Coordinates of C-alpha atoms and ligand atoms in Angstrom, one line a residue:
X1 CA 125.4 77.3 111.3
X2 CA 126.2 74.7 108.6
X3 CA 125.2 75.4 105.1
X4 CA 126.0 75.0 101.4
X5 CA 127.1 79.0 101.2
X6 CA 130.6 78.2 100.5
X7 CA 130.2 75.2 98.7
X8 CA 127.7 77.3 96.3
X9 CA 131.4 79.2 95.6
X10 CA 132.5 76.5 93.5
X11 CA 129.9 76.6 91.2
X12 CA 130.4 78.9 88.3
X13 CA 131.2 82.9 88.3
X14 CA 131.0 84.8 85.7
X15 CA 132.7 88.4 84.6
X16 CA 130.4 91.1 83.7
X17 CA 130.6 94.6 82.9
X18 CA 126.9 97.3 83.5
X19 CA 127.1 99.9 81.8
X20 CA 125.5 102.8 83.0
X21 CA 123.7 101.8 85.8
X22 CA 122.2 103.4 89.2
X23 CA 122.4 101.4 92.5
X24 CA 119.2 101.5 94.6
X25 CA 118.1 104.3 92.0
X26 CA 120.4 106.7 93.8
X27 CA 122.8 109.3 92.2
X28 CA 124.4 109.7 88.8
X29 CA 124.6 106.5 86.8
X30 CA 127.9 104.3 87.1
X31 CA 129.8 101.2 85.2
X32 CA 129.8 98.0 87.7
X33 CA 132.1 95.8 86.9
X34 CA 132.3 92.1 87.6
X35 CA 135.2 89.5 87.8
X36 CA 134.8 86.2 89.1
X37 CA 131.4 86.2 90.3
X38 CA 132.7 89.4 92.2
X39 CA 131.9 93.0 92.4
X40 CA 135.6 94.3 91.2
X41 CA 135.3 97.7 90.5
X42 CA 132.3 100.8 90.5
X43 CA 133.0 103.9 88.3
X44 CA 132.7 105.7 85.4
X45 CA 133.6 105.3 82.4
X46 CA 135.3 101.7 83.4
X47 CA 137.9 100.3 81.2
X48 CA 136.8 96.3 80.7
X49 CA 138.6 93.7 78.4
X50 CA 136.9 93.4 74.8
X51 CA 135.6 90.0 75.0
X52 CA 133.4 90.7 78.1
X53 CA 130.3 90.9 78.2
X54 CA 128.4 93.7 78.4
X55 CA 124.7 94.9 80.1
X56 CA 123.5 97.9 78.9
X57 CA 122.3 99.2 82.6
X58 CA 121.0 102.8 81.1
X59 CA 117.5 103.6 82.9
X60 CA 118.2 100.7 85.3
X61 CA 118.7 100.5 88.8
X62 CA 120.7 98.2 90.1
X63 CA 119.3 96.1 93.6
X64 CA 121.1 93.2 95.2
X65 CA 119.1 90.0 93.9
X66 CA 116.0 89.1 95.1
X67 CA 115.7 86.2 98.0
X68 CA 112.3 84.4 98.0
X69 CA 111.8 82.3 101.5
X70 CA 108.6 80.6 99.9
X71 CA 108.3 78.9 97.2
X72 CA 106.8 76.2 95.8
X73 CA 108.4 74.4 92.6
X74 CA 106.1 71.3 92.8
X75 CA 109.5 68.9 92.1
X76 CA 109.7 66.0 93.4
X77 CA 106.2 64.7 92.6
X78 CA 104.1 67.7 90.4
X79 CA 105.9 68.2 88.1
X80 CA 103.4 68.4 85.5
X81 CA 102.6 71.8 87.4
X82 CA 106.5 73.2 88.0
X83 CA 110.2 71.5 88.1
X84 CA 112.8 72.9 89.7
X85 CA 113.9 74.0 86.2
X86 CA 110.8 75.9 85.3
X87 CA 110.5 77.0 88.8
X88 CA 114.1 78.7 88.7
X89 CA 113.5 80.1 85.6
X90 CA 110.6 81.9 86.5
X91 CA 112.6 83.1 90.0
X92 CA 115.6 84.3 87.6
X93 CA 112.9 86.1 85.2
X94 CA 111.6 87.5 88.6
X95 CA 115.1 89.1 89.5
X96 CA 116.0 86.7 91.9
X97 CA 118.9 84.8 93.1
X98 CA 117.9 82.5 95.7
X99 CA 114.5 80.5 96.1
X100 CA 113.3 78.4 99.5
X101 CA 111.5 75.4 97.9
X102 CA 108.7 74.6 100.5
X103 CA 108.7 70.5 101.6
X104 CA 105.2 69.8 100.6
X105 CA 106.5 67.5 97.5
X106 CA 105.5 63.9 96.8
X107 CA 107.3 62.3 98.4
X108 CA 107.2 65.0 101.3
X109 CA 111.0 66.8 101.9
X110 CA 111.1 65.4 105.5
X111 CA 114.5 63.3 105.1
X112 CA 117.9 64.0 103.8
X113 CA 117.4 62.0 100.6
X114 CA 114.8 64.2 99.3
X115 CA 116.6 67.7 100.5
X116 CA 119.7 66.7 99.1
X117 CA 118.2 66.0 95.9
X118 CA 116.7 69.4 95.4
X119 CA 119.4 70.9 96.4
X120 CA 121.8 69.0 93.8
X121 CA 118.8 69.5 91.2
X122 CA 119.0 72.9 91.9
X123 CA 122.5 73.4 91.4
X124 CA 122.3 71.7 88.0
X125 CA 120.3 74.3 86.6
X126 CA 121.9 77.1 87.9
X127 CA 119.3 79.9 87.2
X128 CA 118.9 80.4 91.1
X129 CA 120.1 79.1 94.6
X130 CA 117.5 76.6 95.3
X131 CA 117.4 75.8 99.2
X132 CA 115.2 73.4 100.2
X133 CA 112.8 74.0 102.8
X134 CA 112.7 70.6 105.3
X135 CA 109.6 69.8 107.0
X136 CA 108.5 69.9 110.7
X137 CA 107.2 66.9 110.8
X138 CA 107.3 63.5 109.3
X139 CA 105.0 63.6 106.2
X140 CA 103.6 66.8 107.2
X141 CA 100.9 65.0 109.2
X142 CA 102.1 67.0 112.4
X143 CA 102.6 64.2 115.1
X144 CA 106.3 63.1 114.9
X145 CA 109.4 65.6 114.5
X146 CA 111.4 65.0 111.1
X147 CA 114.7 64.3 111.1
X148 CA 116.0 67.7 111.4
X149 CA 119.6 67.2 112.1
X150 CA 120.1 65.2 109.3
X151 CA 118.8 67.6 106.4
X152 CA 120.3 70.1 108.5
X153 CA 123.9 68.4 108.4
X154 CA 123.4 67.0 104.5
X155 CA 124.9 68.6 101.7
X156 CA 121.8 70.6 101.2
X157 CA 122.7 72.0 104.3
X158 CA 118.8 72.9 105.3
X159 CA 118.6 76.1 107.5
X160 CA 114.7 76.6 107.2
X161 CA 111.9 73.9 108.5
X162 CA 108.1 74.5 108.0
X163 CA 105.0 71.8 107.4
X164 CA 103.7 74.8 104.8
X165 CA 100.1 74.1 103.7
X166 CA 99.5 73.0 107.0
X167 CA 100.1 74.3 110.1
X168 CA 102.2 72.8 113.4
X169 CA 98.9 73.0 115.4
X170 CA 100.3 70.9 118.6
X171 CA 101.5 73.8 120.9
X172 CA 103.5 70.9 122.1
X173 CA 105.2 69.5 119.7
X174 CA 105.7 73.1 118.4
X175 CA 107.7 73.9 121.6
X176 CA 109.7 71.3 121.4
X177 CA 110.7 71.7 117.8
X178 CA 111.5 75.3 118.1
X179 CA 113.9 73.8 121.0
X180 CA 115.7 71.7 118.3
X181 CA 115.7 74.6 116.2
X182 CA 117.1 76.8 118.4
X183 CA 120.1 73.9 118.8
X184 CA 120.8 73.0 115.0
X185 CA 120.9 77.3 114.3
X186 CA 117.5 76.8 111.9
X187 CA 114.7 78.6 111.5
X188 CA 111.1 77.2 111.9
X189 CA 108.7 78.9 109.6
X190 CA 105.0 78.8 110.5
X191 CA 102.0 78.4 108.6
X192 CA 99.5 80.2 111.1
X193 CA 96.2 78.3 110.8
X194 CA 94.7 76.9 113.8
X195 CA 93.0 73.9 111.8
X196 CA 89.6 73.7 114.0
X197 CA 89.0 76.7 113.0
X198 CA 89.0 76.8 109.2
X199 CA 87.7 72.8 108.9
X200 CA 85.8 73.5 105.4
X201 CA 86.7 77.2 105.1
X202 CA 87.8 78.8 101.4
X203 CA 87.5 82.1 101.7
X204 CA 87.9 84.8 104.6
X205 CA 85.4 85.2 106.7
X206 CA 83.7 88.6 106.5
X207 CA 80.4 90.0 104.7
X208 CA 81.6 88.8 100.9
X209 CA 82.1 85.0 102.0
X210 CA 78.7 85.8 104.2
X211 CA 77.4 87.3 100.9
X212 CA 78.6 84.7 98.3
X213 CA 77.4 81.6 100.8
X214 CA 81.6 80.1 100.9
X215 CA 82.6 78.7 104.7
X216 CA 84.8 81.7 106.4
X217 CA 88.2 81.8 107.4
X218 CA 88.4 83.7 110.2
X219 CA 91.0 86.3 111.2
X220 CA 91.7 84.5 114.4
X221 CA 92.6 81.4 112.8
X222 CA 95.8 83.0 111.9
X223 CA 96.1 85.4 114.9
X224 CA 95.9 82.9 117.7
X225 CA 99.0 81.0 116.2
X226 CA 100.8 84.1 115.6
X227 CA 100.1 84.6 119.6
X228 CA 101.1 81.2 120.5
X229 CA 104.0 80.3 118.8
X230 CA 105.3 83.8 119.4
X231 CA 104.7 83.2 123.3
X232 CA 106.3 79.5 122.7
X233 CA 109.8 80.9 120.9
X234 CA 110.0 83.4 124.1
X235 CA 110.2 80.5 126.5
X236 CA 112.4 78.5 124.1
X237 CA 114.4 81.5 123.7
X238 CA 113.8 80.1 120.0
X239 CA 113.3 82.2 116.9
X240 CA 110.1 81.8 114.8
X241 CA 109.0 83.1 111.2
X242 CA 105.4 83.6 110.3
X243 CA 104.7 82.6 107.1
X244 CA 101.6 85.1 104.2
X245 CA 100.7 86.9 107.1
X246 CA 97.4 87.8 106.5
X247 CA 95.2 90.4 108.8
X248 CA 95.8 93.5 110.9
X249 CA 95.4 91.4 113.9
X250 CA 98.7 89.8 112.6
X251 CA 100.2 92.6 112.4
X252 CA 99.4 94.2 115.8
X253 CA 100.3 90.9 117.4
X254 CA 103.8 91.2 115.0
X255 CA 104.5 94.5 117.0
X256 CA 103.5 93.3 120.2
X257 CA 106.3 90.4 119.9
X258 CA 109.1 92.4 118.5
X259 CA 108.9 95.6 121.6
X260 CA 108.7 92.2 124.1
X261 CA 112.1 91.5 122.2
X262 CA 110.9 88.4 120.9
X263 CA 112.9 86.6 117.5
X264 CA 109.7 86.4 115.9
X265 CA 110.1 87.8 112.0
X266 CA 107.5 87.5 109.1
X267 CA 106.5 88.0 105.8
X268 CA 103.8 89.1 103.7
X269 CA 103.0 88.4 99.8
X270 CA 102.7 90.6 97.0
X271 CA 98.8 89.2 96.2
X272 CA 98.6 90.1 100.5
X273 CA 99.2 93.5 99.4
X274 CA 97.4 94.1 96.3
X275 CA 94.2 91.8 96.3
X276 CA 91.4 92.0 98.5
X277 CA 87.8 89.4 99.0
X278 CA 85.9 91.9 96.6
X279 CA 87.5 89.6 93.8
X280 CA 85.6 86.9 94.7
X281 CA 82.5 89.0 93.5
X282 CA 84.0 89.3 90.0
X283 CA 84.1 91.8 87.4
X284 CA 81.4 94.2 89.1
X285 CA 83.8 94.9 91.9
X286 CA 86.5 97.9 91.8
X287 CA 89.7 95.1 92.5
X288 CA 89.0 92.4 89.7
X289 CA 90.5 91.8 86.8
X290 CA 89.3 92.1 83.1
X291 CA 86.4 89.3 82.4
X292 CA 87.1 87.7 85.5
X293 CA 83.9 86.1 87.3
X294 CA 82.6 85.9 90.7
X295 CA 83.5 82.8 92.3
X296 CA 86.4 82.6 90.2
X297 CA 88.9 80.0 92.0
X298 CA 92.1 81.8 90.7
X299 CA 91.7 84.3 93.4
X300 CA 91.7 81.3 95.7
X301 CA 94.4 81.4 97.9
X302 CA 95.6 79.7 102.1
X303 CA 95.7 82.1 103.6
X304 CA 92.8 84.2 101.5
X305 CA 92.6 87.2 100.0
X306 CA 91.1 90.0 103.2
X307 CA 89.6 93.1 103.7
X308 CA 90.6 96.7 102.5
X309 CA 91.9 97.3 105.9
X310 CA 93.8 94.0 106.2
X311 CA 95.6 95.5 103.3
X312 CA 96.5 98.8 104.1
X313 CA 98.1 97.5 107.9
X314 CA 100.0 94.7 106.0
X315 CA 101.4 97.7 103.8
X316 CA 102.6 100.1 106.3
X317 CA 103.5 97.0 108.7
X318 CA 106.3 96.5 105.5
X319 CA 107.4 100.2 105.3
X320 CA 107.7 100.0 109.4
X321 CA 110.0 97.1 108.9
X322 CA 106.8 95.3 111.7
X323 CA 106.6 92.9 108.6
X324 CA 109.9 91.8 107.8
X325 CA 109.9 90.8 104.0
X326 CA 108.0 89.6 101.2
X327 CA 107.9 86.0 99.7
X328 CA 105.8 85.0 97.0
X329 CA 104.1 81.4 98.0
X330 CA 104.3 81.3 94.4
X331 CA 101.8 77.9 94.1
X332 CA 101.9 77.1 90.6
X333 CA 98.3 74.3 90.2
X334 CA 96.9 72.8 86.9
X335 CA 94.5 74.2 85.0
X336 CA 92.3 71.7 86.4
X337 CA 92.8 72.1 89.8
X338 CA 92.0 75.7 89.2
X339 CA 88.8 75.9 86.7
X340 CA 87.0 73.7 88.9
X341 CA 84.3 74.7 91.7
X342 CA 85.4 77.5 94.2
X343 CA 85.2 74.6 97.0
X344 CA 87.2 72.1 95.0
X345 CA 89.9 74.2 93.6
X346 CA 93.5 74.2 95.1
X347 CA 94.8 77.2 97.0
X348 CA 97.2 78.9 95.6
X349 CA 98.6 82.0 93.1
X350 CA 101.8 82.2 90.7
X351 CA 104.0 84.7 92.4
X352 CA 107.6 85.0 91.1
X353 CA 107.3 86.9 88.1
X354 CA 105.1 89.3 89.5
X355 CA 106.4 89.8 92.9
X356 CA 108.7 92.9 92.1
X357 CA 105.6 94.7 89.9
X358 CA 103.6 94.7 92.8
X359 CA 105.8 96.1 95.5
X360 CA 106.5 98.6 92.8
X361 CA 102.4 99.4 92.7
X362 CA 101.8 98.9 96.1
X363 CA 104.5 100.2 98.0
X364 CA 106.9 102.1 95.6
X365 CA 104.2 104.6 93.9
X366 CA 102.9 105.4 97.0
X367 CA 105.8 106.4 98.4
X368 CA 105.8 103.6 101.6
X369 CA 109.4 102.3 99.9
X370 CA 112.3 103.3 97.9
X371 CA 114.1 101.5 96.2
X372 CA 116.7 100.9 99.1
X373 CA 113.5 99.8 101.0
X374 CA 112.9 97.7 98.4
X375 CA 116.6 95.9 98.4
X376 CA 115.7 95.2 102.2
X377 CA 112.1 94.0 101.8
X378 CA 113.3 91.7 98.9
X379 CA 116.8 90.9 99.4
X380 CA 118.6 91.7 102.6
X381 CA 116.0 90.9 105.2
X382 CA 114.7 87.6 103.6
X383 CA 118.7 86.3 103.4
X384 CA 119.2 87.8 107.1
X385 CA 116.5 85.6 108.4
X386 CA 117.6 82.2 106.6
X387 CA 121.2 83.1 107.6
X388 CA 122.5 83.6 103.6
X389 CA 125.7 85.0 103.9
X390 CA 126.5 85.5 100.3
X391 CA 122.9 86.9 99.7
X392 CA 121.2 90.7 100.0
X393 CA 124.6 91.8 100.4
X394 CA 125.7 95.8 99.4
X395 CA 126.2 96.9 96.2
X396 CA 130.0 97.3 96.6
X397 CA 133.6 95.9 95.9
X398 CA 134.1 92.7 96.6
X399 CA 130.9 91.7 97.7
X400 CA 129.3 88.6 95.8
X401 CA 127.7 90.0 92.0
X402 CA 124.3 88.5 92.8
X403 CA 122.2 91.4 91.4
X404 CA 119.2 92.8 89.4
X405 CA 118.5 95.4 86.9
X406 CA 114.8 96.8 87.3
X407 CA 113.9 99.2 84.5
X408 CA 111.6 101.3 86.9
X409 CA 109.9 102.9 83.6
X410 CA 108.8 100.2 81.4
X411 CA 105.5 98.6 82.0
X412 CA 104.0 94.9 80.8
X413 CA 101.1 93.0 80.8
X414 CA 101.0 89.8 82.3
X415 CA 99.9 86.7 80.1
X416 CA 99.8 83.4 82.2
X417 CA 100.9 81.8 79.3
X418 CA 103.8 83.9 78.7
X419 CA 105.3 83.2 82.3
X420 CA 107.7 80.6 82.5
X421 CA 105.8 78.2 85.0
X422 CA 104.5 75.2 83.9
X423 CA 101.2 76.1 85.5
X424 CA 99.5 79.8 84.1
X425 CA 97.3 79.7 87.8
X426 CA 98.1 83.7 87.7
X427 CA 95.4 86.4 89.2
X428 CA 96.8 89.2 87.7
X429 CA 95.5 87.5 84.2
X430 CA 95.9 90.7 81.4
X431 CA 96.8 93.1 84.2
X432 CA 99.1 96.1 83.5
X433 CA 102.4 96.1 85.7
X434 CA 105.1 98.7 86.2
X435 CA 109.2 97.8 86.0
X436 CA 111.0 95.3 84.0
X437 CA 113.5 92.6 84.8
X438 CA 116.4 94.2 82.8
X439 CA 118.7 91.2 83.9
X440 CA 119.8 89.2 86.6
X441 CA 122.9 88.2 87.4
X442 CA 124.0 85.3 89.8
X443 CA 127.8 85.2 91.2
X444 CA 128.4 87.3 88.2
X445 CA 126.7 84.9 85.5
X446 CA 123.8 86.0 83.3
X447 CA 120.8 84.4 83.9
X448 CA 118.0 86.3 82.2
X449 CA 118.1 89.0 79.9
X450 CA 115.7 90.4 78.6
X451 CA 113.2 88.4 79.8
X452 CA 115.0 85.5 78.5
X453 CA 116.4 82.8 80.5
X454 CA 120.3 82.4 79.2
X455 CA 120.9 78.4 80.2
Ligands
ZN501 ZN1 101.3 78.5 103.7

């Protein structure tokens, strides 16, 4: 595969010494030092020139940076609702080190000029590895294929295609993209929604939409794609992501595939894992947040929040390794695109700054991950799948310095105000969440601390 990997060596490294630190939370605490945007040496008590600079690591654990396969930084087009800049800021603040922009921009990310241009933007800021995500098809309207190749073979070097937001519903012209796929070494990343089955839906279709009188999504909207395209990168002898799997259906169907020995991977979202429908009832029901109403369109998300049980497969489906990883679909939206009638209102959650809080709650506490689970779920299969060789690497000498501190201990409140987005479209609105961002480093540069961006 071609890609920007060892072009992104040029750009600048940085030499770093943790003090005190414990990788994946294991063992006594150690120094890390970095040189040249390299892991150089792991030990005690580590002698470092004076005028380097120095993380305090004490409490921390130390995880290979976080790699986020969907996002969506609203650049070119929105970006009174997210730039790249405020985009990557929020991904550093979130511990991570490498962000997949999604292609559903204005103008739409299905040509070279408009990859390339996010990739260089990217690059500029330097708070996080921003790979743009090409699109499927032209303009996302799911009839002609892109220009693959060409992003693919640009200097943004695309390795991921998806029509995210919408789904490739045309089993045919699915097949014969995940053909050209399979040539150019990318991935195709699916947004499972079989369309004629969701015309007018909002919320997912069960006994609170019934209840509350909003059109159903059903479960099988998402499940019968899953099915197909699984079936379709069999006979391709393609591979195939699945984008914010959704349902247990999913997840049995996710199974199914993988003992076949189908390349199908996929991954789930924090809100996936923490939120259920009952939100949608508002502040009577166990789940909500403080104040929040029924009908309230910030818990408005494609695919929507499910069922109890949706939840609890999509959780052990992550320990079991069935679901491969988690990405955010952080969706930053205007205020007015949100605080509008549950119908009207945009799908979509903030999800970067978050995303590491709520694998914490939902999958840490319980005991379903460790923090080594976590480094997979978060870092080393999300940079497997895109083919990211300097990404969700060990923690060890001579291996790229592309890291986070967590401070497993401290806890915060989320302010959607406070976060760095442009947009404040967050659920978790005055919510309590466990572990801090201590620091995160890319190729060995600072770029938060302490909840500060540093360029
Ligand atoms: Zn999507």
């Amino acid at each position: 595969m071609t890609g920007p990997s060892s072009a992104a060596g040029s750009v600048a490294t940085g030499s770093v010494l943790i003090r005190s630190v414990r990788p994946y939370g294991e063992g006594d605490p150690v120094d890390v030092l970095v040189t040249d945007g390299e892991i150089a040496e792991i030990g005690t008590s580590i002698d470092a020139p004076d005028d380097i600079e120095v993380v305090d690591g004490a409490g921390a654990i130390v995880l290979p940076g976080f790699v986020d396969m969907h996002t969506h930084l609203r650049e070119p087009g929105r970006e009174d609702t997210e730039t790249i800049r405020s985009g990557s800021a929020a991904a550093a603040l979130g511990g991570y080190t490498a962000v997949f922009a999604m292609a559903n921009t204005a103008p739409v990310a299905d040509n070279s000029t408009v990859t390339d241009n996010v990739w260089r933007s990217g690059r500029e800021v330097g708070l996080v590895d921003v790979y743009p995500v090409g699109a499927v098809t032209v303009g996302l309207e799911g009839k002609q294929l892109a220009e693959m190749g060409m992003m693919a073979s640009g200097a943004a070097g695309v390795r991921m295609f998806s029509d995210d937001g919408k789904c490739v519903s045309d089993p045919l012209l699915m097949r014969r993209a995940l053909e050209y796929a399979k040539g150019l070494g990318v991935l195709i990343a699916q947004h499972a929604e079989e369309p004629r089955l969701t015309v007018g839906a909002v919320a997912h279709e069960g006994p609170t939409a019934a209840r509350l009188g909003l059109a159903g999504w059903p479960r099988a909207a998402e499940e019968s794609i899953v099915v197909r395209d699984a079936l379709l990168a069999r006979d391709a002898g393609a591979r195939v992501h699945i984008c914010h799997a959704s349902t247990e259906g999913t997840v049995a169907l996710l199974r199914w595939a993988k003992e076949q020995g189908i390349a199908v991977t996929a991954e789930v979202t924090p809100h996936h894992l923490l939120l259920d429908d009952s939100r949608l009832l508002g502040s009577g029901s166990e789940a909500s947040g403080p104040g929040l109403g029924a009908y309230d369109a910030i818990n408005k998300v494609n695919p929507p929040l499910r069922e109890e049980r949706d939840k609890v497969a999509l959780r052990q489906a992550l320990a079991d390794g069935i679901v491969d990883c988690v990405a955010t679909d952080h969706a930053p939206h205007a205020a007015q695109e949100k605080c509008c009638e549950f119908a009207q209102a945009k799908p979509g959650m903030l999800g970067l700054q978050t995303a590491l809080p709520i694998i914490v709650e939902t999958m840490v506490a319980p005991g379903l991950l460790d923090w080594r689970g976590v480094a997979r779920v978060m870092s080393e299969r999300p940079a497997q799948i895109v083919g990211l060789t300097d990404q969700g690497r060990p923690i060890a000498v001579g291996e790229p310095a592309n890291l986070t501190l967590v401070d497993p201990e401290t806890s915060w409140v989320v302010h959607g105000r406070e976060l760095a987005s442009l947009s404040d479209n967050t659920p978790y609105e005055s919510m309590s969440m466990p572990a801090t961002v201590v620091a995160t480093l890319l190729r060995g540069v600072v770029t938060a601390r302490d909840g500060e961006v540093t360029r």
